[in-house]
Coordinates of C-alpha atoms and ligand atoms in Angstrom, one line a residue:
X1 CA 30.0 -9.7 -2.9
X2 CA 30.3 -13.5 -1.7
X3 CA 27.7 -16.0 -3.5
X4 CA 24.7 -16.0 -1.9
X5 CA 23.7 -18.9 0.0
X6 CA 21.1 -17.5 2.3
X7 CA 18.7 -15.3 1.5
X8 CA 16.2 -13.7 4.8
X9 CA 12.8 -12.4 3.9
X10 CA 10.4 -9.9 6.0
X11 CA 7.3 -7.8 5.9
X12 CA 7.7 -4.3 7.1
X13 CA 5.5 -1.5 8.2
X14 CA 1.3 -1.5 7.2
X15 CA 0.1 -5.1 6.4
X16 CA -1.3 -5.1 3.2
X17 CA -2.9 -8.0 1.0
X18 CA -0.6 -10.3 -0.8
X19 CA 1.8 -10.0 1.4
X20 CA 1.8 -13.7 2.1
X21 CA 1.8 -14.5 -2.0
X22 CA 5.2 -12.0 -2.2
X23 CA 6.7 -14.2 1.0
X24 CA 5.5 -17.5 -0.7
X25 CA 6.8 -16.5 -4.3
X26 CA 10.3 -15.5 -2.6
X27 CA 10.5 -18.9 -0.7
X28 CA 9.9 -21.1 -3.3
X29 CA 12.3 -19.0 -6.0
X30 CA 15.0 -19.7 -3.5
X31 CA 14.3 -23.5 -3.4
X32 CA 13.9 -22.9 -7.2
X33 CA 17.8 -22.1 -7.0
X34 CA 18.8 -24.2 -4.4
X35 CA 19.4 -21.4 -1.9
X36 CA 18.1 -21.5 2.2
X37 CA 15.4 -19.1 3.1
X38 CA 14.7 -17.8 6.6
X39 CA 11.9 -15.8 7.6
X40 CA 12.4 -13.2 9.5
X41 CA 9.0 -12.3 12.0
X42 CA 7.9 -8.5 12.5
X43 CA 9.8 -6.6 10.0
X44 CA 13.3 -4.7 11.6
X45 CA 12.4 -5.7 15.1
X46 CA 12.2 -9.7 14.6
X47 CA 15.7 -8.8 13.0
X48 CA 17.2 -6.7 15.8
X49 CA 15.6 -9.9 18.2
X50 CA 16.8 -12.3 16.3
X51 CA 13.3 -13.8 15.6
X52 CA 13.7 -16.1 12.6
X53 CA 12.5 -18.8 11.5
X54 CA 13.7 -21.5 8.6
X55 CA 11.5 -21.4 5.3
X56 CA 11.3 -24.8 2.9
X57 CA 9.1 -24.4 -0.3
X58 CA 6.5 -26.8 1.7
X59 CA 6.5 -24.2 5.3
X60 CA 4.2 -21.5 2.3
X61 CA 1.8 -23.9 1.6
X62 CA -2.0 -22.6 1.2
X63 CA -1.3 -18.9 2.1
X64 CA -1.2 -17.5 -1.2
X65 CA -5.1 -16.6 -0.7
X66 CA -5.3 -15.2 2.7
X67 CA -4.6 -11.2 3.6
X68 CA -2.5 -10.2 6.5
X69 CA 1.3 -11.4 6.8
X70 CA 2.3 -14.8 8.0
X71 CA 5.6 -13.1 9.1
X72 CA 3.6 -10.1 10.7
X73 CA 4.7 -7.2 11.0
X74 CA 6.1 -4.3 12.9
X75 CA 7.1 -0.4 13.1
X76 CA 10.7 -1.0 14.8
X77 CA 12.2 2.1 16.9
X78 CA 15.1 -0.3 17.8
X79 CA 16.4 -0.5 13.9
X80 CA 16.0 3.7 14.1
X81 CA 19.1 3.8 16.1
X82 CA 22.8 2.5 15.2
X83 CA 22.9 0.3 18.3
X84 CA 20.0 -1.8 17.0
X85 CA 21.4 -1.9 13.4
X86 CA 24.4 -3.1 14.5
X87 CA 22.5 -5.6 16.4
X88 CA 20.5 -6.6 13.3
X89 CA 23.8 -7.2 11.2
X90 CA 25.4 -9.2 14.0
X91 CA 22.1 -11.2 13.9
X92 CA 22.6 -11.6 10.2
X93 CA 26.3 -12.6 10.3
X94 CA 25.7 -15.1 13.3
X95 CA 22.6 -17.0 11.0
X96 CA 25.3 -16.8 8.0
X97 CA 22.4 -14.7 6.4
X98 CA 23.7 -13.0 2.8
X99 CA 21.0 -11.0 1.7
X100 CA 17.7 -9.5 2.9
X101 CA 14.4 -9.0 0.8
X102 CA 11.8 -6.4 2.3
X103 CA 8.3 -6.0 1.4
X104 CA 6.8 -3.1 2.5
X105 CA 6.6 0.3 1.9
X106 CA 9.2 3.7 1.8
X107 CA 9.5 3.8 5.2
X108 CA 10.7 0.1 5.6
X109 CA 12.9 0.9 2.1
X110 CA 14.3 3.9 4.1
X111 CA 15.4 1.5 6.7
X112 CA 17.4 -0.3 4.2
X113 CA 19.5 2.2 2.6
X114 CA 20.8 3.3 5.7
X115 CA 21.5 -0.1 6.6
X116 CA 23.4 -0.6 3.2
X117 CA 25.2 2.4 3.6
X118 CA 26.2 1.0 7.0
X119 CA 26.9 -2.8 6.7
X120 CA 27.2 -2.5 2.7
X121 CA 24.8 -5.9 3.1
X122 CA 22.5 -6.6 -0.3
X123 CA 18.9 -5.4 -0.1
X124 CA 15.9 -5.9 -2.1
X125 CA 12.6 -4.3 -1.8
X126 CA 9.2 -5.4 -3.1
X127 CA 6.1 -2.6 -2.8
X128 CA 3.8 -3.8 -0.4
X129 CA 1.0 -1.3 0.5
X130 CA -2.4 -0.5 0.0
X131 CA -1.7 3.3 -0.7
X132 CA -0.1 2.8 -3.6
X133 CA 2.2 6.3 -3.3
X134 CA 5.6 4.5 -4.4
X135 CA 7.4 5.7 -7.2
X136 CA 8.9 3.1 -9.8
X137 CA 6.1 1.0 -9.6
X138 CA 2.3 1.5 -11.4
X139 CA 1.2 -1.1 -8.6
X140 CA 1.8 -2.0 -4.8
X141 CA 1.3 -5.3 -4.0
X142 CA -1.9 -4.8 -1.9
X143 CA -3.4 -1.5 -3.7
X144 CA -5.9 -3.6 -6.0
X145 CA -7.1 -5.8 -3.5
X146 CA -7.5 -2.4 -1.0
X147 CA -9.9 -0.3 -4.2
X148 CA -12.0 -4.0 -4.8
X149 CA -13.0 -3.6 -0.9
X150 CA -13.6 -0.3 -1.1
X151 CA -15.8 -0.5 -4.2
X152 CA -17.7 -3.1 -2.8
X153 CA -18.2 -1.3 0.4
X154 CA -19.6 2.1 -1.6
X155 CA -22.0 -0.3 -3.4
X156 CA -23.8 -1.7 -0.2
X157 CA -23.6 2.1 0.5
X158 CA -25.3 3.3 -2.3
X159 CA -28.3 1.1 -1.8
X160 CA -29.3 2.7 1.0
X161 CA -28.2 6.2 0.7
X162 CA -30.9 5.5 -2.5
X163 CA -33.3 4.0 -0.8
X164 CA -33.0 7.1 1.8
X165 CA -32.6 10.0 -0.7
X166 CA -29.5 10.5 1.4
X167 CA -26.1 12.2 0.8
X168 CA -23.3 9.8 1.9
X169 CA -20.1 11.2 2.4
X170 CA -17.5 8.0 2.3
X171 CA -13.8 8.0 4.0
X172 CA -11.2 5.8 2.1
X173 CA -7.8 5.4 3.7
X174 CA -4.9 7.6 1.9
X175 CA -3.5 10.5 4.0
X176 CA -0.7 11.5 1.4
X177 CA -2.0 10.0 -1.7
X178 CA -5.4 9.9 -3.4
X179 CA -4.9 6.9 -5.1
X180 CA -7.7 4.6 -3.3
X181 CA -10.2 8.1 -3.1
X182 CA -9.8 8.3 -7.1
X183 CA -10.0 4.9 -8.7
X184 CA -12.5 3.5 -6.2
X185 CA -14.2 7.2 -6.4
X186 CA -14.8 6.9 -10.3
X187 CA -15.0 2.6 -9.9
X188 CA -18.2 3.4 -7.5
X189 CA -19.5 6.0 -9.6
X190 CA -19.5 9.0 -6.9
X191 CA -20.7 12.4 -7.1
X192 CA -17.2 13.9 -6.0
X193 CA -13.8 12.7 -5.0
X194 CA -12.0 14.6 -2.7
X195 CA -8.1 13.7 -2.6
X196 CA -4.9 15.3 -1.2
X197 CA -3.4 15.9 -4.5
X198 CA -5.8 18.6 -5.3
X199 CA -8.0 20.9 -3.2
X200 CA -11.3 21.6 -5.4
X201 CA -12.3 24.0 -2.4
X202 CA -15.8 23.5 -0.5
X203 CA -17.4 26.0 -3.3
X204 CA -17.2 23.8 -5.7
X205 CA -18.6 20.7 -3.5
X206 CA -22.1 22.8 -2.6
X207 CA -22.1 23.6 -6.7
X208 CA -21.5 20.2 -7.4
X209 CA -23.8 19.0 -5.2
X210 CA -26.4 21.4 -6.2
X211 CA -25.8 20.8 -9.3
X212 CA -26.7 17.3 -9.1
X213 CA -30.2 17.4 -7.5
X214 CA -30.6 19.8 -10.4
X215 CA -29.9 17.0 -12.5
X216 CA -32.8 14.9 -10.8
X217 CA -30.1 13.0 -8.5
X218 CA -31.8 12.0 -5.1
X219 CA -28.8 10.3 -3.4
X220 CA -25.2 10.9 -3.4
X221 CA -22.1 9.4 -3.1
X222 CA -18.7 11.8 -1.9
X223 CA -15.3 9.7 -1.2
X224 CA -13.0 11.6 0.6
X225 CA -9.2 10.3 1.2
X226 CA -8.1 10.7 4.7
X227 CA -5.7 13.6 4.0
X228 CA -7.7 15.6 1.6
X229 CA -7.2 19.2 1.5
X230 CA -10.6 20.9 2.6
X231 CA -9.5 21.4 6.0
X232 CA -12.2 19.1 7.2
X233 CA -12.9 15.9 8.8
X234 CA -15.5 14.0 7.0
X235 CA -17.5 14.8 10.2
X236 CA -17.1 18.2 9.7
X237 CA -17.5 18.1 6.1
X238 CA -21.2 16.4 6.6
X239 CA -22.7 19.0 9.0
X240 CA -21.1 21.9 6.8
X241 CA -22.9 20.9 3.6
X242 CA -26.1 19.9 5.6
X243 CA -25.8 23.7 7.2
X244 CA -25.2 24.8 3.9
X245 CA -27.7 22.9 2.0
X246 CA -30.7 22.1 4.1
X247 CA -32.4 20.0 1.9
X248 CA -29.5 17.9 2.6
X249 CA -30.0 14.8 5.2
X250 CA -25.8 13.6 5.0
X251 CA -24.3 10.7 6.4
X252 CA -20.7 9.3 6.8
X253 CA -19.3 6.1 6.3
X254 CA -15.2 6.0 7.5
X255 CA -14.1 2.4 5.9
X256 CA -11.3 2.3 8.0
X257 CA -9.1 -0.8 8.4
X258 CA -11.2 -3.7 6.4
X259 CA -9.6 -1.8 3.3
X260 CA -6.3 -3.8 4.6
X261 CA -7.7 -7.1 5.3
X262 CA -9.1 -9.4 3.2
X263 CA -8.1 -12.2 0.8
X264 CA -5.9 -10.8 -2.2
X265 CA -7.1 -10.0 -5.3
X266 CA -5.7 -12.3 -8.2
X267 CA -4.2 -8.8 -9.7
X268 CA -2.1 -8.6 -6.2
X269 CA -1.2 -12.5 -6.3
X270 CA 0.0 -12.8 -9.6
X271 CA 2.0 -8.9 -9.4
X272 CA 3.6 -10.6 -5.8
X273 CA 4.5 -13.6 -7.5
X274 CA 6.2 -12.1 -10.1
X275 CA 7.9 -9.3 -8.0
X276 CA 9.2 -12.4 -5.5
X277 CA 10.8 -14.2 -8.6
X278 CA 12.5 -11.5 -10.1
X279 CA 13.8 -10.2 -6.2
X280 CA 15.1 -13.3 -5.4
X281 CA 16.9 -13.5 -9.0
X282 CA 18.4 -10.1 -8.2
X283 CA 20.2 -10.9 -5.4
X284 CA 21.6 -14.2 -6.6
X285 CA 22.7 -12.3 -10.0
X286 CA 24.8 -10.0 -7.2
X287 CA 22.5 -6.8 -7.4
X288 CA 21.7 -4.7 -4.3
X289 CA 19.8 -1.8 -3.2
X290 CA 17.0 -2.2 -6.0
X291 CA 13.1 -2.1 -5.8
X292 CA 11.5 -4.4 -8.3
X293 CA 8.1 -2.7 -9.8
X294 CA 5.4 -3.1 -12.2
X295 CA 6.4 -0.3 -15.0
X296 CA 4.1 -0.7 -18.5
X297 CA 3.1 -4.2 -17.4
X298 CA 6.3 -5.3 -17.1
X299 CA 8.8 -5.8 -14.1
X300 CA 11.5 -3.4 -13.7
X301 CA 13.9 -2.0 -11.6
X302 CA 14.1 1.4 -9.8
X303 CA 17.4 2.5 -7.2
X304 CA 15.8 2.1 -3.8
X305 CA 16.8 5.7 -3.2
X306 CA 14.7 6.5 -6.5
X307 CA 12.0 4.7 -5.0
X308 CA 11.9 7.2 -1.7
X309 CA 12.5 10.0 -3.3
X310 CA 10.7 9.6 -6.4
X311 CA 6.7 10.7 -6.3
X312 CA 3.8 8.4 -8.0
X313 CA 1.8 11.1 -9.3
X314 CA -2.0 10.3 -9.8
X315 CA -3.7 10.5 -12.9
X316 CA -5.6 13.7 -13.0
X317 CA -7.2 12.7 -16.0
X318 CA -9.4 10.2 -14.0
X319 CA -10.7 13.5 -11.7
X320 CA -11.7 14.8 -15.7
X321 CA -13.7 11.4 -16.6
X322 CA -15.4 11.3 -12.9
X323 CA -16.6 15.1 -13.7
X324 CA -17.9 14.4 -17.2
X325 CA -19.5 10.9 -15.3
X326 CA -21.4 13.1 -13.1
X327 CA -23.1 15.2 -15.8
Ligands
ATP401 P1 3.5 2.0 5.1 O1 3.6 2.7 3.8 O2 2.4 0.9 5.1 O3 3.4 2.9 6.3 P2 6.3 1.8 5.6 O4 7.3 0.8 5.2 O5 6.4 3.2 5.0 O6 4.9 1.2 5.4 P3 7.2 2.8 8.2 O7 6.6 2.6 9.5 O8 7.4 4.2 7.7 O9 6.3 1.9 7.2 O10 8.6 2.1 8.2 C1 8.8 0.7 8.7 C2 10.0 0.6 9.5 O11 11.2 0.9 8.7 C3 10.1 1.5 10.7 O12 9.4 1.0 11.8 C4 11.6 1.5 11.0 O13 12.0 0.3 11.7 C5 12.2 1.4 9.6 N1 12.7 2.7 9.2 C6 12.0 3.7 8.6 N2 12.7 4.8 8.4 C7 14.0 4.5 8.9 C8 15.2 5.2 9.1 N3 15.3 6.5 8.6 N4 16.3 4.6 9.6 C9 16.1 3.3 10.0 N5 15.0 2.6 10.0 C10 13.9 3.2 9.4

């Protein structure tokens, strides 16, 4: 591998807070080491298109704070198929591009293995997404900022489901991982947190429920991830325990797509700062086909492959301190 003299950075797949402090960070370590940065806009497809767009230290100023991705982003069906790759790496060659960092999540990691095995051209990736279901890092860039939101929301919830003596069942995003469910689940204080990792069956909800008014509860609080196992909607879920408990008045509450926006945390802008140094540094020290991650506080290195493969398991200990919580 050449020295590299150009380094192209994108955001790939779901936005996700702190996206714009990872793009930032990787900008200015490149004018840190003297090496051009060029944007490239809407993830695979601005690079199949050829959309790109020259980065100085000075073109990230005041972004560091806002959500979204100044690059926006894209799912590309053109980089799926070996015409468009070859496309992309033409695109790369012609710009005199060396090396590519991508923040976003397996899917957009995916994308870049095959491309390596293809062009053999260097890749980094950098975590970006609210779920939080990457393996090799602790942290997504984007995850924190995601479970303050939803905390917040099941606050202003709470209020009036207490003030109504009302059961609020609460839909976080997460269809394959219960990450945002659990941690904003216990965070919020909630009766029961359903999550796709583990199916506590409808049984034990009623129980649990019942259990609770027992206890002198008058309001309720039940997060539910988006893919968790009951077999239920939260729609469905509300009219089952309302026809199984009439004493029961539910309602539901599906968060939906604030829990992307918003201005990131200062968890997420310090972890994409630090992920954006150290990707950057990679490249330039000649490695490829790496993910840098948050691993015991510190940042570390997984084999993008690992990184796909791999599975962040949730803690199950956290379902054990929510149970003892609701005593
Ligand atoms: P999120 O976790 O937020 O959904 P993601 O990075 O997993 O983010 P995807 O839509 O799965 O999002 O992937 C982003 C893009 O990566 C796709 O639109 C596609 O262009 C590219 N990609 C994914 N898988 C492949 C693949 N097998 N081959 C080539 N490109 C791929």
């Amino acid at each position: 591998m050449g020295k590299i003299k150009k380094i192209a950075v994108m955001t790939s797949g779901g936005d996700a807070p702190g996206m714009n402090a990872a793009i930032r960070s990787v900008v200015r370590t490149c004018a840190y080491y003297s090496t051009e940065c060029v944007g490239i806009y809407r993830g695979y497809q601005g690079l199949v298109e050829a959309d790109f767009i020259n980065l100085t230290a000075r073109s990230v100023n005041n972004i560091i704070h806002k959500g979204g991705t100044i690059l926006k982003t894209a799912r590309s069906t053109a980089f799926r198929t070996e015409e468009g790759r070859k496309k992309a790496y033409e695109n790369l060659k012609e710009n005199e591009i060396d090396a590519l960092v991508v923040i976003g999540g397996d899917g957009s990691f995916t994308g870049g293995v095959v491309f390596n095995q293809e062009y053999n051209f260097p890749i980094i990736g950098i975590p970006g997404t609210i779920d939080n279901d990457i393996y090799g890092t602790t942290h997504t860039i984007g995850y924190d900022t995601a479970l303050n939101t939803a905390v917040e929301a099941i606050d202003k919830i709470r209020d009036t489901a207490s003030s109504h003596n009302r059961l609020f069942f609460v839909e976080v995003m997460g269809r394959d991982a219960g990450f945002i469910a659990l941690n904003a689940g216990v965070g919020a204080g909630a009766e029961e947190i359903l999550i796709p990792e583990e199916d506590l069956g409808l049984d034990r909800l009623l129980e649990s429920l019942k259990k609770s008014r027992r206890a002198g509860k008058s309001s309720s609080i039940v997060v539910v991830s988006e893919g968790d196992k009951t077999g239920k909607n939260v729609f469905e879920l509300a009219d089952y325990v309302e026809e199984n408990l009439p004493n029961y008045e539910a309602r539901v509450s599906v968060l939906g797509h604030m829990q992307r926006g918003g201005s990131p945390s200062c968890f997420d802008r310090v972890l994409a700062s630090r992920l954006g140094v150290k990707a950057v540094e990679l490249l330039i020290d000649g490695q490829t086909n790496l993910m840098v991650g948050l691993q015991n506080n510190e940042v570390q290195t997984t084999s993008l492959e690992k990184a796909i493969k791999g599975q962040h398991t949730i803690d199950k200990e956290l379902l054990r301190v929510s149970d003892i919580m609701t005593i």
